[in-house]
PDB file of C-alpha atoms in Angstrom:
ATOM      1  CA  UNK X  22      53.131  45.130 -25.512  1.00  0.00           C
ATOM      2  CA  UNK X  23      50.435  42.920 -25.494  1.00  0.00           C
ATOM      3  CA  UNK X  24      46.826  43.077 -26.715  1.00  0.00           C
ATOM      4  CA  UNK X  25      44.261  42.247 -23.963  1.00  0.00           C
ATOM      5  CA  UNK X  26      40.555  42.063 -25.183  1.00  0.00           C
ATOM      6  CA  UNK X  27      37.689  40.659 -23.550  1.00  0.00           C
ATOM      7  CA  UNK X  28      34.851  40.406 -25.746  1.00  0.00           C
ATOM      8  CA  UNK X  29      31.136  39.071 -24.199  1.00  0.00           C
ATOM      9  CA  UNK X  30      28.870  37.084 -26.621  1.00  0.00           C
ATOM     10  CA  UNK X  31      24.653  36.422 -25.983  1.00  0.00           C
ATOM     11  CA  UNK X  32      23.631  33.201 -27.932  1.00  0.00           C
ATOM     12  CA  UNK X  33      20.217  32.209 -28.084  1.00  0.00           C
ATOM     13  CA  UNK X  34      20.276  28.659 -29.082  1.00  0.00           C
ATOM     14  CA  UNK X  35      17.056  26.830 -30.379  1.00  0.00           C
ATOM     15  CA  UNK X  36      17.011  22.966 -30.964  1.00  0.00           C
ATOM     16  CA  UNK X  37      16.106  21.521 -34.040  1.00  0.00           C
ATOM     17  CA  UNK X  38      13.547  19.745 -34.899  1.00  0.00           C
ATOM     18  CA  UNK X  39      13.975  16.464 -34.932  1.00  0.00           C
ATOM     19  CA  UNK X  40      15.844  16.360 -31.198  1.00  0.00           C
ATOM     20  CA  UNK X  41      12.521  15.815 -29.491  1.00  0.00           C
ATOM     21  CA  UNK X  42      12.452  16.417 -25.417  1.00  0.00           C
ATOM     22  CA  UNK X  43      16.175  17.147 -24.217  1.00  0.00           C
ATOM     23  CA  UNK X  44      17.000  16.426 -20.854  1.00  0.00           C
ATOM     24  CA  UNK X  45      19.940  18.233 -20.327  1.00  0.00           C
ATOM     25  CA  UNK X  46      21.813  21.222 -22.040  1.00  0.00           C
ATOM     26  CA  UNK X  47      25.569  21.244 -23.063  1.00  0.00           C
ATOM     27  CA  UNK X  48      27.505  24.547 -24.638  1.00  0.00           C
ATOM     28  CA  UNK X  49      29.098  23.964 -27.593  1.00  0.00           C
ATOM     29  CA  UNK X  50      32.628  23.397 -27.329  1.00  0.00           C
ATOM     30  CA  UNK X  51      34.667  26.690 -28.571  1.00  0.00           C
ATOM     31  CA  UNK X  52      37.822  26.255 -31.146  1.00  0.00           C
ATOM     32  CA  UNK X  53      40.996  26.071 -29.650  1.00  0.00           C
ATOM     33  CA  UNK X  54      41.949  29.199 -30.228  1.00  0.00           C
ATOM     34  CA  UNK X  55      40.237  30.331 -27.026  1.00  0.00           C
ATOM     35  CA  UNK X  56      42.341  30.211 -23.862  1.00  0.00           C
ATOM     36  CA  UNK X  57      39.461  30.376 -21.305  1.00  0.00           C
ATOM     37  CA  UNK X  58      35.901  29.911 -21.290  1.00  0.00           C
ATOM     38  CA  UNK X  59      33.131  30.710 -18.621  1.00  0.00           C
ATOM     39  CA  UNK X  60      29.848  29.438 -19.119  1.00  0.00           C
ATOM     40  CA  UNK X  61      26.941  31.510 -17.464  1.00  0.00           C
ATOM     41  CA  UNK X  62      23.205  31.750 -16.951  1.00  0.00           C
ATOM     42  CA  UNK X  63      21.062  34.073 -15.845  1.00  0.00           C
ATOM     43  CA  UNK X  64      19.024  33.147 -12.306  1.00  0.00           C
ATOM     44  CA  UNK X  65      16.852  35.516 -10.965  1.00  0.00           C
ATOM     45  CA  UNK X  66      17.921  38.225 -12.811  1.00  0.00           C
ATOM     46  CA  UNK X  67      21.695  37.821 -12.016  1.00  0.00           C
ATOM     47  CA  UNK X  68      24.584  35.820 -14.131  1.00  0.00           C
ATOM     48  CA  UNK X  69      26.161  32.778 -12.637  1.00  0.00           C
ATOM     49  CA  UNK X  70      28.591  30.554 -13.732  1.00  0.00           C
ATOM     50  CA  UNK X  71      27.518  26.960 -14.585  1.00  0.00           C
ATOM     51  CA  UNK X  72      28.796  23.809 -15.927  1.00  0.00           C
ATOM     52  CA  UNK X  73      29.505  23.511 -19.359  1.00  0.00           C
ATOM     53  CA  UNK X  74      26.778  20.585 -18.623  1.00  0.00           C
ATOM     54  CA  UNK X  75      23.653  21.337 -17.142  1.00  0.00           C
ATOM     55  CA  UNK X  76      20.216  20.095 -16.851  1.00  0.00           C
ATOM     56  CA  UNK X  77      17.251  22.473 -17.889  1.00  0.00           C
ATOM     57  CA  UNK X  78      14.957  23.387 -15.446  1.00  0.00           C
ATOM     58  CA  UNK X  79      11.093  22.144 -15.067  1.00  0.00           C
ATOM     59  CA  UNK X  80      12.024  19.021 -16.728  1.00  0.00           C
ATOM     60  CA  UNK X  81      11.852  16.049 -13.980  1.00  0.00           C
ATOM     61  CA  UNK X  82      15.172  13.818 -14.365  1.00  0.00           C
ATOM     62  CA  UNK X  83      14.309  10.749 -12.763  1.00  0.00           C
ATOM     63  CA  UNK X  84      10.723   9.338 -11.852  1.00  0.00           C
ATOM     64  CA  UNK X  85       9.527  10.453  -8.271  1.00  0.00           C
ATOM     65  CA  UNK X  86       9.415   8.356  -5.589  1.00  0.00           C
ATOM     66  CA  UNK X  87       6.999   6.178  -4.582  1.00  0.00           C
ATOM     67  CA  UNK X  88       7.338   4.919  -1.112  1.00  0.00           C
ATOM     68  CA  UNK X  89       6.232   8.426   0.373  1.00  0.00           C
ATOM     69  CA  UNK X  90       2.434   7.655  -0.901  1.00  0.00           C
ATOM     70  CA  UNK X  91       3.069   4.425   0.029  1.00  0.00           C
ATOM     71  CA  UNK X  92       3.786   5.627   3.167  1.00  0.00           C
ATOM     72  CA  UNK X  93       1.175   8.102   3.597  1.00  0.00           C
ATOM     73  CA  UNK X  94      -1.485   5.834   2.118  1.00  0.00           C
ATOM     74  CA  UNK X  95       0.024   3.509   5.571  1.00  0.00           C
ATOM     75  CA  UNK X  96      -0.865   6.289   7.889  1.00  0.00           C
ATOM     76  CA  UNK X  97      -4.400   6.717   6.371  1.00  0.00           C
ATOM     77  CA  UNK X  98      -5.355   3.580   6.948  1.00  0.00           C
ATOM     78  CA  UNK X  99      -4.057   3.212  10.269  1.00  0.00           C
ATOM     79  CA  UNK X 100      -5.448   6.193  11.297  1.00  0.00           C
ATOM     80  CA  UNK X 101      -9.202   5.104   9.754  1.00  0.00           C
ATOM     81  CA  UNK X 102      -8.194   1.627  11.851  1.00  0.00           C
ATOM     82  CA  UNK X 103      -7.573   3.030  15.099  1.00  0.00           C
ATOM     83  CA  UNK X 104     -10.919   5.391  14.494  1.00  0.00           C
ATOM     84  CA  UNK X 105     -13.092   2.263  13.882  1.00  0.00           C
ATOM     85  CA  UNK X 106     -11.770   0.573  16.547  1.00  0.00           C
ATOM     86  CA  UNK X 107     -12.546   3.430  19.006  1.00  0.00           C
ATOM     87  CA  UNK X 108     -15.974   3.846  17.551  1.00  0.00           C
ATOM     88  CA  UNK X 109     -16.374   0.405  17.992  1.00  0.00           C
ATOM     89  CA  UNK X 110     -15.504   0.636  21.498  1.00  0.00           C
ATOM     90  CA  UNK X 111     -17.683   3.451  22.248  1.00  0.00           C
ATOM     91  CA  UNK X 112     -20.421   1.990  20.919  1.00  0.00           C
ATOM     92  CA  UNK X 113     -19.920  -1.253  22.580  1.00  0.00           C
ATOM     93  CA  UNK X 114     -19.822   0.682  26.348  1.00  0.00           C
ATOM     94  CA  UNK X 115     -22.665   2.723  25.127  1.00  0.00           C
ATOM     95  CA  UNK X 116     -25.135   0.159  24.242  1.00  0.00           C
ATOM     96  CA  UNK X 117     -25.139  -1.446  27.974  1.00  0.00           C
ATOM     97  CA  UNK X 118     -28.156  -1.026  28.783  1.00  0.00           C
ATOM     98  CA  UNK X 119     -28.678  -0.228  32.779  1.00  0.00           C
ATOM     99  CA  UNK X 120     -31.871  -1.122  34.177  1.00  0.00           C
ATOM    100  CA  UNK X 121     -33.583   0.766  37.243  1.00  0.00           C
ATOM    101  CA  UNK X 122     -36.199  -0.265  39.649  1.00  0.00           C
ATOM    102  CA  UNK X 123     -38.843   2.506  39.233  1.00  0.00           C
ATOM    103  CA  UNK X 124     -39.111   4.781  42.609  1.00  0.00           C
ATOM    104  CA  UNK X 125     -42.647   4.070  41.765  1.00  0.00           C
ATOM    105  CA  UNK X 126     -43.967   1.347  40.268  1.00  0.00           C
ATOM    106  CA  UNK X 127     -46.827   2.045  38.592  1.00  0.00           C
ATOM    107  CA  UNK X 128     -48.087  -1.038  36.016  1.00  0.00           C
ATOM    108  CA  UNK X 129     -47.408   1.716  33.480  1.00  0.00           C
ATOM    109  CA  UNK X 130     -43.309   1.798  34.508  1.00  0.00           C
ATOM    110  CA  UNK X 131     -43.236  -1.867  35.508  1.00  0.00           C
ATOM    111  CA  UNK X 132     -44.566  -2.914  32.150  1.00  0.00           C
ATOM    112  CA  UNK X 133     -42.042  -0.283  30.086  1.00  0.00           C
ATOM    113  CA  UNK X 134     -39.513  -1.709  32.160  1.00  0.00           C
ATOM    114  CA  UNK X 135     -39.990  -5.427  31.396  1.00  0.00           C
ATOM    115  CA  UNK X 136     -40.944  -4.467  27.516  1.00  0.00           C
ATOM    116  CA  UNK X 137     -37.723  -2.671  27.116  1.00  0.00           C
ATOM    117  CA  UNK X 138     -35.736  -5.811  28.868  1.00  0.00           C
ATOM    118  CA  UNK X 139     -37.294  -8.219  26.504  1.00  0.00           C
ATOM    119  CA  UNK X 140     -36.812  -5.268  23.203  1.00  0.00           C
ATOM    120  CA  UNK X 141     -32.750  -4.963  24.142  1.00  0.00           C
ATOM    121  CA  UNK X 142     -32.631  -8.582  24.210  1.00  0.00           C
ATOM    122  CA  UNK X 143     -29.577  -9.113  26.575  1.00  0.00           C
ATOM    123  CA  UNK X 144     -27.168 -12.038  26.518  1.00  0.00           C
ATOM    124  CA  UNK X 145     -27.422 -12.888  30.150  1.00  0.00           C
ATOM    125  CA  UNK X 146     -31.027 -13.926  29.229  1.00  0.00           C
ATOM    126  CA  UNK X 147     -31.930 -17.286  28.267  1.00  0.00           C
ATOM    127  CA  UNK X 148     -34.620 -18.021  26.013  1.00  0.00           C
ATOM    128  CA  UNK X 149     -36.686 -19.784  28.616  1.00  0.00           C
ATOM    129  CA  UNK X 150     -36.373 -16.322  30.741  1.00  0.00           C
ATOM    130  CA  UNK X 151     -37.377 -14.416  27.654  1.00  0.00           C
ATOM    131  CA  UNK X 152     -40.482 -16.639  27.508  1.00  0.00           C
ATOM    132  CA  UNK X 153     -41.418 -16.015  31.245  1.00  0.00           C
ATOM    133  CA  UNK X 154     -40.690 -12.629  30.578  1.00  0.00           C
ATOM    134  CA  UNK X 155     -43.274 -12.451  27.931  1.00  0.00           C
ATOM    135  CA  UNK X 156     -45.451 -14.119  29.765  1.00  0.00           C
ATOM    136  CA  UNK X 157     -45.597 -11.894  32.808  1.00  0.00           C
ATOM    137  CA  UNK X 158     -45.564  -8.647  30.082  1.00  0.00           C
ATOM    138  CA  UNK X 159     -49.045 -10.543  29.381  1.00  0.00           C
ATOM    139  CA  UNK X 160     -50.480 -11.048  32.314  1.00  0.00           C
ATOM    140  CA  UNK X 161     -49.630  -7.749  34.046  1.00  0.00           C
ATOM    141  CA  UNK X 162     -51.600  -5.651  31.169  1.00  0.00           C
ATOM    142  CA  UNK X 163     -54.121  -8.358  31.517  1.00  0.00           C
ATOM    143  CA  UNK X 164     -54.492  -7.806  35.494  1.00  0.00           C
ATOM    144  CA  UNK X 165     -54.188  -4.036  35.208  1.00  0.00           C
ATOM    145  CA  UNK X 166     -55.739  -2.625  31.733  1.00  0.00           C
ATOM    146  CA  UNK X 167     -58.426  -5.877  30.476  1.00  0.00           C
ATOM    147  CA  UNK X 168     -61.423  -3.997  30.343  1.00  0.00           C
ATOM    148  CA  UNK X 169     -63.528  -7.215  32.596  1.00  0.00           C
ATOM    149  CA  UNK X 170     -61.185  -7.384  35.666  1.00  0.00           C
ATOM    150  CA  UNK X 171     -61.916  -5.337  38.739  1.00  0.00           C
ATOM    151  CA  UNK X 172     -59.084  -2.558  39.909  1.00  0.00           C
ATOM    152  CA  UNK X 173     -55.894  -4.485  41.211  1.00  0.00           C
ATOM    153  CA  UNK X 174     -53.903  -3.732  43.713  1.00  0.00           C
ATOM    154  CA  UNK X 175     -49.907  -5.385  42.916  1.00  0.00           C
ATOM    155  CA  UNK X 176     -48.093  -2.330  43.820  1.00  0.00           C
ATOM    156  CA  UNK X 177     -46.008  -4.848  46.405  1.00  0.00           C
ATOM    157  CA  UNK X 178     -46.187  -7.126  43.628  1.00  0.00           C
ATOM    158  CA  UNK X 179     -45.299  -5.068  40.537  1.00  0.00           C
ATOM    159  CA  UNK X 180     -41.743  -4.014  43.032  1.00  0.00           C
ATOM    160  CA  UNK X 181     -40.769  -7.504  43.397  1.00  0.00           C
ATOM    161  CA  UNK X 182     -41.172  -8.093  39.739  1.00  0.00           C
ATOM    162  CA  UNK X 183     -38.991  -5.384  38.768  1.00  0.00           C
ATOM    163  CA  UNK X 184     -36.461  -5.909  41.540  1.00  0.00           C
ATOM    164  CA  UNK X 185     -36.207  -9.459  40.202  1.00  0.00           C
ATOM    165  CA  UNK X 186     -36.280  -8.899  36.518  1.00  0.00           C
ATOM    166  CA  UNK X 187     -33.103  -6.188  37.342  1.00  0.00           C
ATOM    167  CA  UNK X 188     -31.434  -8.806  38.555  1.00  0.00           C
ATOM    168  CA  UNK X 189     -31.603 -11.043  35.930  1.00  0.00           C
ATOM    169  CA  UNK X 190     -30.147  -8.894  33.479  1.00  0.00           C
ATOM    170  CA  UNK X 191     -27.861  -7.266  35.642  1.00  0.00           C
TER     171      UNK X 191
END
């Protein structure tokens, strides 16, 4: 006849002071007396078996990686790239200025017209142009609005200037 027991031991096991910040956890090693050991923890409220070896939990092993912010930091600046770039391009189709022969020209719309020519200051302009632009700015409100010259009639004039000023900077 032989004696079968079975006998189940809980250690709590504290480390001492001077160990500092252990990394990993290993069992003690039992006497050789004992034929067969099983090393368990408890996880989520249930016993498994484990190593005799294991590494504690909430602990980080090994330094985390750094080539996913690397990576991320990448897509963030590509991202704010391509964004500038479209701004850029929006704003670059939306500051074309299109000019319009007024369906009636008044000296009032002939004279925004040419002052907002000469304010947007377009590249197809030369600077002798913007002179003569100036110029005829000047003597239009001169013409029309000084206070010593009689009532004018350039409404077939003040047409032809716009229609030719348009097509300057057009």
């Amino acid at each position: 006849v032989n004696a079968v027991s079975e006998r189940t031991w809980l250690l709590t096991l504290k480390p001492g002071d001077d160990v500092g910040e252990p990394l990993s956890f290993r069992f003690p090693k039992p006497t050789e007396l004992v034929a067969k050991t099983a090393f368990k923890q408890y996880r989520d409220a249930d016993l498994v078996e484990v190593d005799s070896e294991l590494a504690l939990a909430g602990i980080v092993l090994g330094p985390a990686p750094i080539w996913p912010w690397i990576a991320g930091c990448a897509v963030v600046v590509l991202l704010g790239l391509g964004a500038w770039r479209l701004a850029k391009l929006d704003d670059g189709q939306a500051t074309v200025p299109v000019y319009r022969v007024p369906d009636i020209c008044t000296p009032f719309a002939v004279i925004d017209l040419l002052q907002r020519i000469d304010a947007d200051r377009p590249r197809a302009l030369a600077a002798s142009h913007r002179d003569q632009l100036q110029g005829i700015i000047r003597d239009l409100e001169r013409i029309h609005f000084a206070p010593d010259t009689g009532q004018a009639n350039g409404h077939g004039e003040l047409q032809a200037i716009a229609r030719d000023w348009v097509g300057k900077v057009s």
